[in-house]
PDB file of C-alpha atoms in Angstrom:
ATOM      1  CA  UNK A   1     -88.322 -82.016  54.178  1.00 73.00           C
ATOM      2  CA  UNK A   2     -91.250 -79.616  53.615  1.00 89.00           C
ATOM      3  CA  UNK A   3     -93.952 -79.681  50.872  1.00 92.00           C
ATOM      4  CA  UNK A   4     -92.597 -77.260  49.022  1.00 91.00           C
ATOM      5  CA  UNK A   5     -89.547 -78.554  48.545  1.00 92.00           C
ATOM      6  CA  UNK A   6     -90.839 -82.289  47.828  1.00 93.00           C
ATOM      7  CA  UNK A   7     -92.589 -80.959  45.287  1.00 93.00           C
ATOM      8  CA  UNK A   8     -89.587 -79.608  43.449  1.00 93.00           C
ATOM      9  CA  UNK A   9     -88.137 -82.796  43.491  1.00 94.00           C
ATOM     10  CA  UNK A  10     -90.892 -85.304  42.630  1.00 94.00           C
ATOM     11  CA  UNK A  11     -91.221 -82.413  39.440  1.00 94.00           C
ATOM     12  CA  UNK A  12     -87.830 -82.508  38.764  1.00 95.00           C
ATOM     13  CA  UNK A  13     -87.882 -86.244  38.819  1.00 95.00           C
ATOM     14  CA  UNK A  14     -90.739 -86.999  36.136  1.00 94.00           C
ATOM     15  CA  UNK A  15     -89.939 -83.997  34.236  1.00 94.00           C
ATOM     16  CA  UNK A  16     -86.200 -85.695  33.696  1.00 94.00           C
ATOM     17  CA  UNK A  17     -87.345 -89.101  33.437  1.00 95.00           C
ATOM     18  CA  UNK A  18     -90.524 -88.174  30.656  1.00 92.00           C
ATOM     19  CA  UNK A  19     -87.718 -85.863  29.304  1.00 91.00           C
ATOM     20  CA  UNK A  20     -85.650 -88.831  28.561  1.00 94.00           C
ATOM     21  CA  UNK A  21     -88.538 -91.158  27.467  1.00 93.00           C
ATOM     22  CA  UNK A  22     -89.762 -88.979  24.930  1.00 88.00           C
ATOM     23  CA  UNK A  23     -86.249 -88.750  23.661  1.00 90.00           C
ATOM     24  CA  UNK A  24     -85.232 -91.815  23.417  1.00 92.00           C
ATOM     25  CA  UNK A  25     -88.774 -93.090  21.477  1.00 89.00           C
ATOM     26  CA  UNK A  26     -87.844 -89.959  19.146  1.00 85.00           C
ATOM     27  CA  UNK A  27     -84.616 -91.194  18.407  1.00 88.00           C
ATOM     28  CA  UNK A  28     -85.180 -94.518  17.697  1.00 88.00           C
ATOM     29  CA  UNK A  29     -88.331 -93.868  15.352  1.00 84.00           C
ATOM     30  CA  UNK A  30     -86.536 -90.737  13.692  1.00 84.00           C
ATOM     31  CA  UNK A  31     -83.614 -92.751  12.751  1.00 86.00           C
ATOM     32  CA  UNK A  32     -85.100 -94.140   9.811  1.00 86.00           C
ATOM     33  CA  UNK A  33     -87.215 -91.198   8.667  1.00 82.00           C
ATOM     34  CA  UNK A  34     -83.772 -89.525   8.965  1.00 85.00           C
ATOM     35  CA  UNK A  35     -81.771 -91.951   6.877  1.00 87.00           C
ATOM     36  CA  UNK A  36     -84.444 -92.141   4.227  1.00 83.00           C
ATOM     37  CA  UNK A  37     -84.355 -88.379   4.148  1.00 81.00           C
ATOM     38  CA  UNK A  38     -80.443 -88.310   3.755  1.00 80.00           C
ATOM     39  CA  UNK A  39     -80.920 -91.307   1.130  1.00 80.00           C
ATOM     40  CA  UNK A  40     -79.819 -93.864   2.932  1.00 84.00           C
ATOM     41  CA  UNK A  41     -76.538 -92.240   4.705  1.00 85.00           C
ATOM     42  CA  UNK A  42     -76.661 -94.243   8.215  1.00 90.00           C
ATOM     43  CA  UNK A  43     -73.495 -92.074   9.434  1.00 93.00           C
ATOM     44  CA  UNK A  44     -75.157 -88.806   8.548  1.00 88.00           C
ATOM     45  CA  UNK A  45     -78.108 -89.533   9.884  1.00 88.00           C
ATOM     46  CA  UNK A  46     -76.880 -90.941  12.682  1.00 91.00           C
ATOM     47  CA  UNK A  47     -74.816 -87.963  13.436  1.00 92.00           C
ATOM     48  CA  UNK A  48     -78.129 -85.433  12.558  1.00 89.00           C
ATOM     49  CA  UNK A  49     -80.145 -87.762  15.293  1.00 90.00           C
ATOM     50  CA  UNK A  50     -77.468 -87.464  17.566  1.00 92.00           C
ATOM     51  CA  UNK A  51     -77.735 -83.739  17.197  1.00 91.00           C
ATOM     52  CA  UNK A  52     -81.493 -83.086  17.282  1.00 88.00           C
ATOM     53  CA  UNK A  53     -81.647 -85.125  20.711  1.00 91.00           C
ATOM     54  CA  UNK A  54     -78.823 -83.059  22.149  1.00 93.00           C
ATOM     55  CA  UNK A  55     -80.623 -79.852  21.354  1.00 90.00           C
ATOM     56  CA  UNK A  56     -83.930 -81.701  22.550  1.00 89.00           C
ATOM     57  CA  UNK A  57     -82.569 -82.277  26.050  1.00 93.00           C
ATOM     58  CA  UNK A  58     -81.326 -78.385  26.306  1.00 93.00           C
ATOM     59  CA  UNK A  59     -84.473 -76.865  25.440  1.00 90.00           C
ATOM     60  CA  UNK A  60     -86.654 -79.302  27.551  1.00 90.00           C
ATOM     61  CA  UNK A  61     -84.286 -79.186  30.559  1.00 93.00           C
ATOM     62  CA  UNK A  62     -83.701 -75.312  30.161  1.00 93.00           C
ATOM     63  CA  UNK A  63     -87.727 -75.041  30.052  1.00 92.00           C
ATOM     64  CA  UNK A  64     -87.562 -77.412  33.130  1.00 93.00           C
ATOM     65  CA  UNK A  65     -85.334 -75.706  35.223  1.00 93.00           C
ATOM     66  CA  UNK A  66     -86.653 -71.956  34.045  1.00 91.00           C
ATOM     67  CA  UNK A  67     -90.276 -73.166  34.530  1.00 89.00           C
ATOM     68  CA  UNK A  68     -89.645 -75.060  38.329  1.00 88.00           C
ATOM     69  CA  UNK A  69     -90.269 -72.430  40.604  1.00 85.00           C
ATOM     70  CA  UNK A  70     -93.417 -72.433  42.625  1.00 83.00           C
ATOM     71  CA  UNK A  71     -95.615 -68.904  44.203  1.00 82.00           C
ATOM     72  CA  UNK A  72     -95.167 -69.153  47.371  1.00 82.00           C
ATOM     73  CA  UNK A  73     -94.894 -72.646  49.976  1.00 87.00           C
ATOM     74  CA  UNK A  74     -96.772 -75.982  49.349  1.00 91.00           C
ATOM     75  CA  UNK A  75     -98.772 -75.694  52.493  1.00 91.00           C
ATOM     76  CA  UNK A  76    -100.600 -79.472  51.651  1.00 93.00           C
ATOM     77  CA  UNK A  77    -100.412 -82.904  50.199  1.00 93.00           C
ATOM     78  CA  UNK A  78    -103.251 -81.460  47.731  1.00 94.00           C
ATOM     79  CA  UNK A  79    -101.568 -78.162  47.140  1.00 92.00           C
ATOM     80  CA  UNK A  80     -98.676 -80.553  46.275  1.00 93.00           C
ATOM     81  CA  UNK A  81    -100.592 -82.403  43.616  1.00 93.00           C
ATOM     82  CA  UNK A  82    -102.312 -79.360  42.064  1.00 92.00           C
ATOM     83  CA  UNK A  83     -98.947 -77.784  41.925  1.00 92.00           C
ATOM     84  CA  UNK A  84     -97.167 -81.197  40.015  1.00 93.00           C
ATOM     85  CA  UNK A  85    -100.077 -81.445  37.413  1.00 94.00           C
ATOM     86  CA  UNK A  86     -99.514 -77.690  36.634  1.00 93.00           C
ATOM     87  CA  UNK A  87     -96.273 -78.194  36.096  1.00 93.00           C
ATOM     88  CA  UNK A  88     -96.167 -81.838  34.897  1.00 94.00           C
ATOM     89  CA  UNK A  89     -98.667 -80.590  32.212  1.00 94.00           C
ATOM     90  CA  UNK A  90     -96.464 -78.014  31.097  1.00 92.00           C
ATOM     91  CA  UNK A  91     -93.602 -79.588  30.532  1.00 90.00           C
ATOM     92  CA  UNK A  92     -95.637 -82.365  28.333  1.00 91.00           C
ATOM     93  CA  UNK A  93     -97.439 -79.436  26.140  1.00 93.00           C
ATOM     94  CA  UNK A  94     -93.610 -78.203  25.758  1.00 89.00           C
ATOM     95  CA  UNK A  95     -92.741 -81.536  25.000  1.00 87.00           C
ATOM     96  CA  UNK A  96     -95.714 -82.057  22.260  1.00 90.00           C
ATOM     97  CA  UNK A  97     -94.642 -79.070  20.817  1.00 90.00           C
ATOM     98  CA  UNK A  98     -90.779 -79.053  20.355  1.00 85.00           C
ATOM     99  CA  UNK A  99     -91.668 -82.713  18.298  1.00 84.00           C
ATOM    100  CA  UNK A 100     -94.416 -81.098  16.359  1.00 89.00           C
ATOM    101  CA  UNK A 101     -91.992 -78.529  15.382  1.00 87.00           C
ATOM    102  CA  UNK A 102     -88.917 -81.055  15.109  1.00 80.00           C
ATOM    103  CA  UNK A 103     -91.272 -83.333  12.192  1.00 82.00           C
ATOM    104  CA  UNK A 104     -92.195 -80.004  10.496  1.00 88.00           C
ATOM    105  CA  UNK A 105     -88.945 -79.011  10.042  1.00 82.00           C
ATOM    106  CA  UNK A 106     -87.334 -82.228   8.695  1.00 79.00           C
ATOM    107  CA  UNK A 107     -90.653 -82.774   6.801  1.00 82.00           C
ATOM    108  CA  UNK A 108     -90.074 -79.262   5.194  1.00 85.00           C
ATOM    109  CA  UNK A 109     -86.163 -80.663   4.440  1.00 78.00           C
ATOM    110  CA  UNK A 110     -87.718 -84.005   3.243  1.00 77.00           C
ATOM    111  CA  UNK A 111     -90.275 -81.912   0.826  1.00 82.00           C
ATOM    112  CA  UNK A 112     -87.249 -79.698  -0.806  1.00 80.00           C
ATOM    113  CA  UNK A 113     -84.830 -82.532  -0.828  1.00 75.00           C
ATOM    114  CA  UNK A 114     -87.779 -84.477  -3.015  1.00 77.00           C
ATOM    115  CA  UNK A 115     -88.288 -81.488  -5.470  1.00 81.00           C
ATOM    116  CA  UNK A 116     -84.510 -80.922  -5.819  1.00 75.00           C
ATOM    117  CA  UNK A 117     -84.513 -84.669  -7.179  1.00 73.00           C
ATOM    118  CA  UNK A 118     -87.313 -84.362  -9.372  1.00 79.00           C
ATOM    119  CA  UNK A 119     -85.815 -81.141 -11.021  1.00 81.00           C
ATOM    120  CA  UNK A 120     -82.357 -83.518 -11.667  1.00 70.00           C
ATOM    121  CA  UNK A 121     -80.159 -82.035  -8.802  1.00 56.00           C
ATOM    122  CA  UNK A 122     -78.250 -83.758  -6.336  1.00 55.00           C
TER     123      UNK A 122
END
């Protein structure tokens, strides 16, 4: 096996297995921001969680597939490495920023859900 191609697959393999940590820890510490914000419905907000890591793993994998190919051949061990924290850190920026934008948007729900029950509506 040649450099260039162990690199693809040690990327592929931490960028699927930090792909899965991240949501797994976001699923089991949004469940109960999600079933306060859906007052207390566990099945709903089950269901929602359920959802939002389903469309997590598409746009992190997609990214991660789109985002795998390397200029060129990995002609060292070191060209190896350099290549892996280039990509490695990538896929952890896009990581960081799909949550950041995941707890602004249900924090944005959770803000209008609050003022709809201070005005009286359901």
């Amino acid at each position: 096996m040649d450099l260039t191609v162990l690199t693809y697959v040690v990327y592929l393999l931490l960028s699927v297995i930090l792909t899965v940590w991240v949501a797994r820890t976001l699923s089991r510490t949004g469940h109960v921001f999600l079933v306060t914000l859906l007052r207390g419905d566990e099945l709903v907000a089950g269901a929602v969680n359920r959802l939002l890591v389903v469309g997590f793993y598409l746009l992190d994998l997609g990214f991660v597939t789109l985002f795998m190919r390397i200029g060129g051949t990995v002609a060292s061990i070191r060209a190896c490495f350099e290549a892996l924290s280039v990509k490695i850190g990538t896929v952890l920026l896009v990581l960081g920023v799909i949550h950041l934008a995941n707890v602004y948007l249900l924090a944005r729900i959770r803000r209008r859900s609050m003022r709809m029950l201070a005005r009286g509506g359901e």
